[in-house]
Short mmCIF file of N, CA and C in Angstrom, two decimals:
data_model
loop_
_atom_site.label_atom_id
_atom_site.label_comp_id
_atom_site.label_asym_id
_atom_site.label_seq_id
_atom_site.Cartn_x
_atom_site.Cartn_y
_atom_site.Cartn_z
N MET E 1 -4.19 4.65 35.69
CA MET E 1 -3.12 4.13 34.88
C MET E 1 -1.85 4.89 35.21
N GLU E 2 -0.80 4.17 35.44
CA GLU E 2 0.48 4.77 35.78
C GLU E 2 1.23 5.17 34.51
N GLU E 3 1.72 6.38 34.50
CA GLU E 3 2.48 6.84 33.34
C GLU E 3 3.94 6.46 33.53
N VAL E 4 4.53 5.89 32.50
CA VAL E 4 5.92 5.49 32.55
C VAL E 4 6.76 6.62 32.01
N PRO E 5 7.72 7.12 32.79
CA PRO E 5 8.54 8.23 32.27
C PRO E 5 9.37 7.76 31.09
N ARG E 6 9.52 8.66 30.15
CA ARG E 6 10.29 8.35 28.95
C ARG E 6 11.77 8.48 29.22
N GLU E 7 12.50 7.57 28.67
CA GLU E 7 13.95 7.70 28.66
C GLU E 7 14.33 7.95 27.21
N ALA E 8 15.25 8.83 27.01
CA ALA E 8 15.67 9.14 25.65
C ALA E 8 16.33 7.91 25.04
N PRO E 9 15.79 7.44 23.90
CA PRO E 9 16.39 6.27 23.25
C PRO E 9 17.71 6.67 22.60
N GLN E 10 18.51 5.68 22.37
CA GLN E 10 19.75 5.92 21.64
C GLN E 10 19.38 6.15 20.19
N GLU E 11 19.69 7.31 19.68
CA GLU E 11 19.35 7.64 18.30
C GLU E 11 20.51 7.34 17.38
N THR E 12 20.16 6.85 16.23
CA THR E 12 21.14 6.61 15.20
C THR E 12 20.83 7.57 14.07
N GLN E 13 21.66 8.55 13.86
CA GLN E 13 21.43 9.49 12.78
C GLN E 13 21.98 8.96 11.47
N GLU E 14 22.85 7.95 11.52
CA GLU E 14 23.34 7.36 10.29
C GLU E 14 22.29 6.42 9.77
N VAL E 15 22.10 6.43 8.45
CA VAL E 15 21.14 5.55 7.82
C VAL E 15 21.85 4.24 7.51
N PRO E 16 21.31 3.11 8.00
CA PRO E 16 21.96 1.83 7.73
C PRO E 16 22.06 1.55 6.23
N ARG E 17 23.16 0.96 5.82
CA ARG E 17 23.38 0.63 4.42
C ARG E 17 23.11 -0.86 4.22
N SER E 18 22.72 -1.22 3.04
CA SER E 18 22.44 -2.61 2.70
C SER E 18 23.11 -2.92 1.38
N ARG E 19 23.41 -4.20 1.15
CA ARG E 19 24.01 -4.58 -0.13
C ARG E 19 23.08 -4.23 -1.29
N ALA E 20 21.78 -4.19 -1.02
CA ALA E 20 20.81 -3.95 -2.08
C ALA E 20 20.53 -2.47 -2.32
N THR E 21 21.26 -1.58 -1.65
CA THR E 21 21.01 -0.16 -1.82
C THR E 21 22.10 0.50 -2.64
N ASP E 22 21.78 1.64 -3.20
CA ASP E 22 22.77 2.43 -3.91
C ASP E 22 22.34 3.89 -3.86
N ALA E 23 23.17 4.76 -4.42
CA ALA E 23 22.92 6.19 -4.34
C ALA E 23 21.59 6.59 -4.98
N ALA E 24 21.10 5.81 -5.94
CA ALA E 24 19.85 6.14 -6.62
C ALA E 24 18.65 6.01 -5.69
N ALA E 25 18.81 5.34 -4.57
CA ALA E 25 17.70 5.09 -3.66
C ALA E 25 17.69 6.06 -2.48
N GLN E 26 18.11 7.31 -2.72
CA GLN E 26 18.15 8.28 -1.63
C GLN E 26 17.71 9.64 -2.13
N ALA E 27 17.02 10.36 -1.25
CA ALA E 27 16.65 11.74 -1.54
C ALA E 27 17.00 12.59 -0.34
N LEU E 28 17.44 13.81 -0.58
CA LEU E 28 17.71 14.76 0.48
C LEU E 28 16.78 15.95 0.27
N VAL E 29 16.01 16.27 1.31
CA VAL E 29 15.00 17.31 1.20
C VAL E 29 15.16 18.28 2.35
N THR E 30 15.03 19.56 2.06
CA THR E 30 15.01 20.58 3.10
C THR E 30 13.59 21.11 3.19
N VAL E 31 13.02 21.09 4.40
CA VAL E 31 11.68 21.64 4.61
C VAL E 31 11.80 22.80 5.59
N ASP E 32 10.94 23.82 5.41
CA ASP E 32 11.10 25.02 6.23
C ASP E 32 9.92 25.29 7.15
N SER E 33 8.97 24.35 7.23
CA SER E 33 7.81 24.58 8.09
C SER E 33 7.07 23.25 8.31
N PRO E 34 6.20 23.21 9.32
CA PRO E 34 5.38 22.02 9.51
C PRO E 34 4.51 21.72 8.27
N ASP E 35 3.99 22.76 7.61
CA ASP E 35 3.19 22.53 6.40
C ASP E 35 4.02 21.88 5.30
N SER E 36 5.27 22.30 5.18
CA SER E 36 6.17 21.69 4.19
C SER E 36 6.47 20.25 4.55
N MET E 37 6.59 19.95 5.85
CA MET E 37 6.83 18.58 6.29
C MET E 37 5.63 17.70 5.93
N ARG E 38 4.41 18.22 6.13
CA ARG E 38 3.21 17.47 5.75
C ARG E 38 3.17 17.24 4.25
N GLU E 39 3.56 18.24 3.49
CA GLU E 39 3.61 18.09 2.03
C GLU E 39 4.61 17.01 1.62
N LEU E 40 5.75 16.96 2.29
CA LEU E 40 6.71 15.90 2.01
C LEU E 40 6.07 14.53 2.30
N GLY E 41 5.35 14.44 3.40
CA GLY E 41 4.64 13.19 3.72
C GLY E 41 3.66 12.80 2.62
N ARG E 42 2.91 13.78 2.10
CA ARG E 42 1.96 13.49 1.00
C ARG E 42 2.71 12.99 -0.24
N ARG E 43 3.86 13.58 -0.53
CA ARG E 43 4.64 13.16 -1.69
C ARG E 43 5.21 11.75 -1.51
N ILE E 44 5.71 11.46 -0.32
CA ILE E 44 6.21 10.11 -0.04
C ILE E 44 5.08 9.10 -0.16
N ALA E 45 3.89 9.47 0.33
CA ALA E 45 2.74 8.56 0.26
C ALA E 45 2.46 8.15 -1.18
N GLY E 46 2.70 9.04 -2.12
CA GLY E 46 2.48 8.72 -3.53
C GLY E 46 3.40 7.62 -4.05
N LEU E 47 4.48 7.34 -3.32
CA LEU E 47 5.44 6.30 -3.71
C LEU E 47 5.18 4.98 -3.00
N LEU E 48 4.34 5.01 -1.96
CA LEU E 48 4.14 3.84 -1.11
C LEU E 48 3.06 2.92 -1.65
N ARG E 49 3.16 1.65 -1.25
CA ARG E 49 2.16 0.64 -1.62
C ARG E 49 2.02 -0.34 -0.45
N PRO E 50 0.97 -1.15 -0.48
CA PRO E 50 0.79 -2.12 0.61
C PRO E 50 2.06 -2.97 0.78
N GLY E 51 2.42 -3.18 2.03
CA GLY E 51 3.60 -3.97 2.36
C GLY E 51 4.82 -3.13 2.65
N ASP E 52 4.73 -1.82 2.45
CA ASP E 52 5.89 -0.96 2.71
C ASP E 52 6.05 -0.68 4.20
N LEU E 53 7.30 -0.71 4.64
CA LEU E 53 7.69 -0.40 6.01
C LEU E 53 8.49 0.89 5.96
N VAL E 54 8.09 1.87 6.78
CA VAL E 54 8.77 3.16 6.84
C VAL E 54 9.25 3.39 8.27
N LEU E 55 10.56 3.61 8.44
CA LEU E 55 11.13 3.89 9.76
C LEU E 55 11.46 5.37 9.84
N LEU E 56 10.97 6.04 10.89
CA LEU E 56 11.22 7.47 11.08
C LEU E 56 12.16 7.68 12.25
N THR E 57 13.22 8.44 12.01
CA THR E 57 14.21 8.74 13.03
C THR E 57 14.38 10.25 13.13
N GLY E 58 14.47 10.74 14.35
CA GLY E 58 14.70 12.16 14.60
C GLY E 58 14.46 12.44 16.06
N GLU E 59 15.06 13.52 16.54
CA GLU E 59 14.90 13.86 17.95
C GLU E 59 13.45 14.23 18.25
N LEU E 60 13.12 14.33 19.54
CA LEU E 60 11.79 14.77 19.93
C LEU E 60 11.50 16.12 19.29
N GLY E 61 10.33 16.26 18.69
CA GLY E 61 9.93 17.51 18.07
C GLY E 61 10.50 17.74 16.68
N ALA E 62 11.14 16.74 16.11
CA ALA E 62 11.76 16.91 14.79
C ALA E 62 10.72 16.99 13.67
N GLY E 63 9.56 16.34 13.85
CA GLY E 63 8.53 16.38 12.81
C GLY E 63 8.09 15.01 12.32
N LYS E 64 8.39 13.96 13.08
CA LYS E 64 8.02 12.60 12.65
C LYS E 64 6.51 12.43 12.53
N THR E 65 5.77 12.88 13.54
CA THR E 65 4.31 12.75 13.49
C THR E 65 3.72 13.68 12.44
N THR E 66 4.29 14.85 12.26
CA THR E 66 3.81 15.78 11.23
C THR E 66 3.98 15.15 9.85
N LEU E 67 5.13 14.52 9.60
CA LEU E 67 5.34 13.82 8.34
C LEU E 67 4.31 12.70 8.18
N THR E 68 4.04 11.97 9.27
CA THR E 68 3.08 10.87 9.20
C THR E 68 1.67 11.39 8.92
N ARG E 69 1.32 12.59 9.43
CA ARG E 69 0.03 13.20 9.07
C ARG E 69 -0.07 13.37 7.56
N GLY E 70 1.00 13.84 6.95
CA GLY E 70 1.03 13.99 5.50
C GLY E 70 0.91 12.65 4.79
N LEU E 71 1.57 11.62 5.34
CA LEU E 71 1.44 10.28 4.76
C LEU E 71 -0.02 9.84 4.79
N GLY E 72 -0.68 10.06 5.94
CA GLY E 72 -2.08 9.69 6.07
C GLY E 72 -2.96 10.43 5.07
N GLU E 73 -2.71 11.73 4.90
CA GLU E 73 -3.46 12.51 3.92
C GLU E 73 -3.23 11.98 2.51
N GLY E 74 -1.97 11.70 2.20
CA GLY E 74 -1.63 11.20 0.87
C GLY E 74 -2.20 9.82 0.59
N LEU E 75 -2.27 8.99 1.62
CA LEU E 75 -2.84 7.64 1.47
C LEU E 75 -4.36 7.66 1.52
N GLY E 76 -4.93 8.76 1.97
CA GLY E 76 -6.39 8.85 2.06
C GLY E 76 -6.97 7.96 3.13
N VAL E 77 -6.44 8.07 4.35
CA VAL E 77 -6.94 7.23 5.45
C VAL E 77 -7.89 8.01 6.33
N ARG E 78 -8.68 7.26 7.09
CA ARG E 78 -9.67 7.84 7.99
C ARG E 78 -9.03 8.17 9.33
N GLY E 79 -9.51 9.24 9.93
CA GLY E 79 -9.08 9.60 11.27
C GLY E 79 -7.90 10.53 11.27
N ALA E 80 -7.84 11.32 12.32
CA ALA E 80 -6.72 12.25 12.49
C ALA E 80 -5.48 11.46 12.89
N VAL E 81 -4.39 11.70 12.20
CA VAL E 81 -3.14 11.04 12.55
C VAL E 81 -2.49 11.84 13.68
N THR E 82 -2.41 11.21 14.84
CA THR E 82 -1.79 11.82 16.00
C THR E 82 -0.73 10.87 16.52
N SER E 83 0.11 11.35 17.41
CA SER E 83 1.16 10.50 17.95
C SER E 83 0.56 9.34 18.74
N PRO E 84 0.98 8.12 18.43
CA PRO E 84 0.48 6.96 19.17
C PRO E 84 1.32 6.64 20.40
N THR E 85 1.99 7.63 20.96
CA THR E 85 2.93 7.42 22.06
C THR E 85 2.35 6.59 23.20
N PHE E 86 1.15 6.90 23.64
CA PHE E 86 0.61 6.21 24.82
C PHE E 86 -0.20 4.97 24.48
N VAL E 87 -0.51 4.76 23.19
CA VAL E 87 -1.21 3.54 22.80
C VAL E 87 -0.30 2.62 22.01
N ILE E 88 0.90 3.04 21.72
CA ILE E 88 1.94 2.35 20.97
C ILE E 88 1.62 2.28 19.47
N ALA E 89 0.39 1.92 19.08
CA ALA E 89 0.07 1.81 17.65
C ALA E 89 -1.37 2.22 17.39
N ARG E 90 -1.58 2.83 16.23
CA ARG E 90 -2.92 3.18 15.75
C ARG E 90 -3.06 2.67 14.32
N VAL E 91 -4.24 2.17 14.01
CA VAL E 91 -4.54 1.74 12.64
C VAL E 91 -5.53 2.73 12.06
N HIS E 92 -5.19 3.28 10.90
CA HIS E 92 -6.06 4.21 10.19
C HIS E 92 -6.55 3.52 8.91
N PRO E 93 -7.82 3.10 8.88
CA PRO E 93 -8.34 2.41 7.70
C PRO E 93 -8.43 3.37 6.51
N PRO E 94 -8.37 2.83 5.30
CA PRO E 94 -8.47 3.69 4.11
C PRO E 94 -9.90 4.16 3.90
N LEU E 95 -10.03 5.35 3.33
CA LEU E 95 -11.34 5.86 2.95
C LEU E 95 -11.77 5.30 1.60
N GLY E 96 -10.80 4.85 0.81
CA GLY E 96 -11.08 4.31 -0.52
C GLY E 96 -10.42 2.96 -0.70
N ASP E 97 -9.77 2.81 -1.85
CA ASP E 97 -9.15 1.53 -2.21
C ASP E 97 -7.71 1.37 -1.71
N GLY E 98 -7.15 2.39 -1.11
CA GLY E 98 -5.74 2.34 -0.70
C GLY E 98 -5.53 1.47 0.51
N PRO E 99 -4.26 1.35 0.91
CA PRO E 99 -3.93 0.52 2.07
C PRO E 99 -4.19 1.25 3.39
N PRO E 100 -4.44 0.50 4.46
CA PRO E 100 -4.50 1.12 5.79
C PRO E 100 -3.11 1.63 6.18
N LEU E 101 -3.10 2.58 7.08
CA LEU E 101 -1.85 3.09 7.65
C LEU E 101 -1.77 2.60 9.08
N VAL E 102 -0.71 1.88 9.42
CA VAL E 102 -0.45 1.45 10.79
C VAL E 102 0.68 2.34 11.28
N HIS E 103 0.38 3.15 12.31
CA HIS E 103 1.33 4.14 12.83
C HIS E 103 1.76 3.68 14.21
N VAL E 104 3.05 3.40 14.37
CA VAL E 104 3.60 2.84 15.59
C VAL E 104 4.61 3.81 16.19
N ASP E 105 4.58 3.96 17.51
CA ASP E 105 5.58 4.74 18.22
C ASP E 105 6.33 3.77 19.12
N ALA E 106 7.57 3.46 18.76
CA ALA E 106 8.37 2.48 19.51
C ALA E 106 9.24 3.14 20.57
N TYR E 107 8.98 4.41 20.87
CA TYR E 107 9.81 5.17 21.81
C TYR E 107 9.96 4.46 23.15
N ARG E 108 8.86 4.00 23.71
CA ARG E 108 8.90 3.40 25.05
C ARG E 108 9.26 1.92 25.03
N LEU E 109 9.41 1.35 23.85
CA LEU E 109 9.75 -0.06 23.77
C LEU E 109 11.26 -0.21 23.75
N GLY E 110 11.79 -0.90 24.73
CA GLY E 110 13.24 -1.03 24.85
C GLY E 110 13.82 -2.16 24.05
N GLY E 111 13.07 -3.25 23.90
CA GLY E 111 13.58 -4.42 23.22
C GLY E 111 13.44 -4.33 21.72
N GLY E 112 13.82 -5.39 21.06
CA GLY E 112 13.74 -5.46 19.61
C GLY E 112 12.39 -6.00 19.18
N LEU E 113 12.42 -6.77 18.14
CA LEU E 113 11.20 -7.30 17.54
C LEU E 113 10.41 -8.18 18.51
N ASP E 114 11.09 -8.85 19.44
CA ASP E 114 10.40 -9.69 20.42
C ASP E 114 9.36 -8.91 21.19
N GLU E 115 9.72 -7.70 21.63
CA GLU E 115 8.80 -6.88 22.41
C GLU E 115 7.64 -6.37 21.56
N MET E 116 7.84 -6.29 20.27
CA MET E 116 6.80 -5.76 19.37
C MET E 116 5.89 -6.84 18.81
N GLU E 117 6.18 -8.10 19.10
CA GLU E 117 5.38 -9.19 18.54
C GLU E 117 3.91 -9.07 18.88
N ASP E 118 3.59 -8.58 20.06
CA ASP E 118 2.19 -8.44 20.46
C ASP E 118 1.42 -7.49 19.55
N LEU E 119 2.11 -6.63 18.85
CA LEU E 119 1.45 -5.70 17.94
C LEU E 119 1.06 -6.35 16.62
N ASP E 120 1.56 -7.56 16.35
CA ASP E 120 1.27 -8.28 15.11
C ASP E 120 1.60 -7.48 13.86
N LEU E 121 2.68 -6.73 13.90
CA LEU E 121 3.06 -5.93 12.73
C LEU E 121 3.35 -6.81 11.52
N ASP E 122 3.90 -8.00 11.77
CA ASP E 122 4.19 -8.89 10.65
C ASP E 122 2.92 -9.35 9.95
N VAL E 123 1.81 -9.40 10.68
CA VAL E 123 0.52 -9.75 10.09
C VAL E 123 -0.06 -8.57 9.33
N SER E 124 0.11 -7.36 9.87
CA SER E 124 -0.43 -6.15 9.25
C SER E 124 0.34 -5.72 8.01
N LEU E 125 1.63 -6.02 7.98
CA LEU E 125 2.50 -5.46 6.95
C LEU E 125 2.10 -5.77 5.52
N PRO E 126 1.73 -6.98 5.16
CA PRO E 126 1.47 -7.25 3.73
C PRO E 126 0.36 -6.40 3.11
N GLU E 127 -0.66 -6.03 3.86
CA GLU E 127 -1.76 -5.26 3.27
C GLU E 127 -1.76 -3.79 3.69
N SER E 128 -0.82 -3.40 4.51
CA SER E 128 -0.79 -2.04 5.07
C SER E 128 0.51 -1.33 4.72
N VAL E 129 0.52 -0.03 4.97
CA VAL E 129 1.76 0.73 5.05
C VAL E 129 2.01 0.89 6.55
N VAL E 130 3.14 0.41 7.02
CA VAL E 130 3.47 0.46 8.44
C VAL E 130 4.57 1.52 8.65
N VAL E 131 4.27 2.51 9.48
CA VAL E 131 5.20 3.59 9.79
C VAL E 131 5.58 3.46 11.26
N VAL E 132 6.88 3.36 11.54
CA VAL E 132 7.35 3.18 12.91
C VAL E 132 8.27 4.33 13.29
N GLU E 133 7.80 5.16 14.23
CA GLU E 133 8.66 6.20 14.81
C GLU E 133 9.56 5.53 15.83
N TRP E 134 10.80 5.94 15.90
CA TRP E 134 11.79 5.38 16.83
C TRP E 134 12.01 3.90 16.57
N GLY E 135 11.92 3.46 15.34
CA GLY E 135 12.00 2.03 15.03
C GLY E 135 13.39 1.50 14.73
N ASP E 136 14.38 2.38 14.57
CA ASP E 136 15.73 1.90 14.26
C ASP E 136 16.21 0.92 15.31
N GLY E 137 16.71 -0.22 14.84
CA GLY E 137 17.23 -1.24 15.74
C GLY E 137 16.15 -2.08 16.38
N LYS E 138 14.89 -1.86 16.00
CA LYS E 138 13.79 -2.59 16.63
C LYS E 138 12.94 -3.39 15.66
N VAL E 139 12.75 -2.90 14.44
CA VAL E 139 11.79 -3.56 13.54
C VAL E 139 12.35 -3.89 12.15
N GLU E 140 13.64 -3.69 11.93
CA GLU E 140 14.21 -3.94 10.62
C GLU E 140 13.96 -5.37 10.14
N GLU E 141 13.86 -6.31 11.09
CA GLU E 141 13.66 -7.71 10.74
C GLU E 141 12.29 -7.97 10.11
N LEU E 142 11.38 -7.02 10.21
CA LEU E 142 10.06 -7.20 9.59
C LEU E 142 10.14 -7.29 8.08
N SER E 143 11.11 -6.60 7.48
CA SER E 143 11.17 -6.57 6.02
C SER E 143 12.58 -6.26 5.54
N ASP E 144 13.00 -6.97 4.49
CA ASP E 144 14.28 -6.64 3.86
C ASP E 144 14.18 -5.34 3.09
N ASP E 145 12.96 -4.95 2.75
CA ASP E 145 12.70 -3.73 1.99
C ASP E 145 12.04 -2.71 2.92
N ARG E 146 12.67 -1.57 3.07
CA ARG E 146 12.10 -0.54 3.94
C ARG E 146 12.62 0.83 3.53
N LEU E 147 11.92 1.82 4.01
CA LEU E 147 12.28 3.20 3.75
C LEU E 147 12.68 3.83 5.07
N HIS E 148 13.91 4.35 5.15
CA HIS E 148 14.39 5.05 6.34
C HIS E 148 14.28 6.54 6.09
N VAL E 149 13.59 7.23 6.99
CA VAL E 149 13.47 8.68 6.90
C VAL E 149 14.11 9.26 8.16
N VAL E 150 15.19 10.02 7.96
CA VAL E 150 15.91 10.62 9.07
C VAL E 150 15.68 12.13 9.01
N ILE E 151 15.15 12.69 10.10
CA ILE E 151 14.84 14.12 10.17
C ILE E 151 15.79 14.77 11.16
N ALA E 152 16.50 15.79 10.69
CA ALA E 152 17.45 16.50 11.55
C ALA E 152 17.19 18.00 11.47
N ARG E 153 17.32 18.67 12.58
CA ARG E 153 17.19 20.12 12.59
C ARG E 153 18.38 20.71 11.82
N ALA E 154 18.10 21.73 11.02
CA ALA E 154 19.16 22.41 10.30
C ALA E 154 20.04 23.16 11.29
N VAL E 155 21.31 23.19 11.04
CA VAL E 155 22.25 23.85 11.93
C VAL E 155 22.41 25.30 11.48
N GLY E 156 22.32 26.20 12.44
CA GLY E 156 22.48 27.62 12.12
C GLY E 156 21.87 28.47 13.21
N HIS E 157 21.64 29.70 12.92
CA HIS E 157 21.05 30.64 13.87
C HIS E 157 19.63 30.18 14.18
N GLU E 158 19.31 29.90 15.44
CA GLU E 158 18.03 29.28 15.83
C GLU E 158 16.80 30.08 15.40
N GLU E 159 16.85 31.38 15.48
CA GLU E 159 15.67 32.17 15.12
C GLU E 159 15.33 32.02 13.64
N VAL E 160 16.32 31.87 12.82
CA VAL E 160 16.10 31.76 11.38
C VAL E 160 15.76 30.31 10.99
N LEU E 161 16.37 29.34 11.63
CA LEU E 161 16.26 27.95 11.19
C LEU E 161 15.42 27.07 12.11
N ASP E 162 14.66 27.63 13.03
CA ASP E 162 13.92 26.83 14.01
C ASP E 162 13.04 25.76 13.37
N ASP E 163 12.32 26.09 12.31
CA ASP E 163 11.43 25.12 11.67
C ASP E 163 12.10 24.37 10.51
N VAL E 164 13.33 24.72 10.18
CA VAL E 164 13.99 24.10 9.03
C VAL E 164 14.53 22.73 9.42
N ARG E 165 14.23 21.75 8.57
CA ARG E 165 14.68 20.38 8.79
C ARG E 165 15.36 19.86 7.53
N GLU E 166 16.39 19.08 7.75
CA GLU E 166 17.05 18.35 6.66
C GLU E 166 16.54 16.92 6.76
N VAL E 167 15.94 16.42 5.69
CA VAL E 167 15.32 15.10 5.71
C VAL E 167 16.02 14.21 4.69
N SER E 168 16.50 13.08 5.16
CA SER E 168 17.11 12.08 4.29
C SER E 168 16.12 10.93 4.15
N VAL E 169 15.76 10.61 2.92
CA VAL E 169 14.85 9.51 2.64
C VAL E 169 15.66 8.47 1.90
N HIS E 170 15.82 7.31 2.52
CA HIS E 170 16.76 6.31 2.02
C HIS E 170 16.07 4.95 1.89
N GLY E 171 16.02 4.42 0.69
CA GLY E 171 15.42 3.11 0.46
C GLY E 171 16.42 2.00 0.68
N VAL E 172 15.96 0.92 1.32
CA VAL E 172 16.78 -0.25 1.57
C VAL E 172 16.09 -1.46 0.95
N GLY E 173 16.84 -2.27 0.23
CA GLY E 173 16.31 -3.50 -0.33
C GLY E 173 15.90 -3.38 -1.79
N ALA E 174 15.53 -4.52 -2.35
CA ALA E 174 15.19 -4.61 -3.77
C ALA E 174 14.04 -3.69 -4.16
N ARG E 175 13.07 -3.50 -3.29
CA ARG E 175 11.91 -2.64 -3.56
C ARG E 175 12.35 -1.24 -3.92
N TRP E 176 13.41 -0.76 -3.32
CA TRP E 176 13.87 0.62 -3.52
C TRP E 176 15.17 0.70 -4.32
N ALA E 177 15.68 -0.44 -4.84
CA ALA E 177 16.98 -0.47 -5.50
C ALA E 177 17.08 0.48 -6.68
N ASP E 178 16.00 0.66 -7.44
CA ASP E 178 16.07 1.56 -8.59
C ASP E 178 15.64 2.98 -8.22
N GLY E 179 15.46 3.23 -6.93
CA GLY E 179 15.07 4.55 -6.47
C GLY E 179 13.57 4.68 -6.28
N ALA E 180 12.78 3.98 -7.10
CA ALA E 180 11.31 3.96 -7.01
C ALA E 180 10.70 5.35 -6.89
N GLY E 181 11.33 6.35 -7.54
CA GLY E 181 10.79 7.70 -7.51
C GLY E 181 11.34 8.59 -6.42
N LEU E 182 12.22 8.08 -5.58
CA LEU E 182 12.76 8.88 -4.48
C LEU E 182 13.49 10.12 -4.98
N GLU E 183 14.15 10.00 -6.12
CA GLU E 183 14.91 11.14 -6.64
C GLU E 183 14.04 12.36 -6.90
N GLU E 184 12.75 12.15 -7.16
CA GLU E 184 11.82 13.25 -7.40
C GLU E 184 11.52 14.06 -6.14
N LEU E 185 11.84 13.51 -4.98
CA LEU E 185 11.60 14.19 -3.71
C LEU E 185 12.67 15.23 -3.40
N SER E 186 13.89 15.03 -3.91
CA SER E 186 15.03 15.87 -3.55
C SER E 186 14.80 17.35 -3.83
N GLY E 187 15.35 18.16 -2.95
CA GLY E 187 15.27 19.59 -3.13
C GLY E 187 14.79 20.31 -1.88
N VAL E 188 14.13 21.46 -2.10
CA VAL E 188 13.64 22.28 -1.01
C VAL E 188 12.13 22.40 -1.10
N LEU E 189 11.44 22.13 0.00
CA LEU E 189 10.01 22.34 0.08
C LEU E 189 9.80 23.57 0.95
N SER E 190 9.15 24.56 0.40
CA SER E 190 8.99 25.81 1.12
C SER E 190 7.52 26.20 1.14
N GLU E 191 7.12 26.77 2.25
CA GLU E 191 5.74 27.21 2.45
C GLU E 191 5.38 28.32 1.48
#
């Protein structure tokens, strides 16, 4: 199998705004370690339900897959959550009554929703929680309601802030219009 070299996608650090969003539908969280990032994922999972679409944005190594591991733990799904970079998507069935987790890495996909049609995300979405890394500009058409999570490295002295991330969790659409508990996420998560 031939490996396709990665090209850095155009990243959008700004969170898209929608007419259906407001300040109540956003949380700002500072995490200081991979364990704290997983804990944030577990907390976000407590707010999710079948049909939710989550878009993760951040540079390589920012913590997108680590956050998704926490989502998987919080949702109680089977299997280790690892980066689906080379398989594009992984489905993690629930261990109990919760929804499956569909974890997609759109890094190598250059096109929009047309290129992702083969993944049948629109079929999976109603009964699953679908998490798409590198999904900005590619999968928004799947749902008017979605959660954008933008992970950025904290700016400062690298030795002190290497693991520190600033995470913006922003709800878009009617599902998140009242905040749906996002405000409870705000603050600092520390190991």
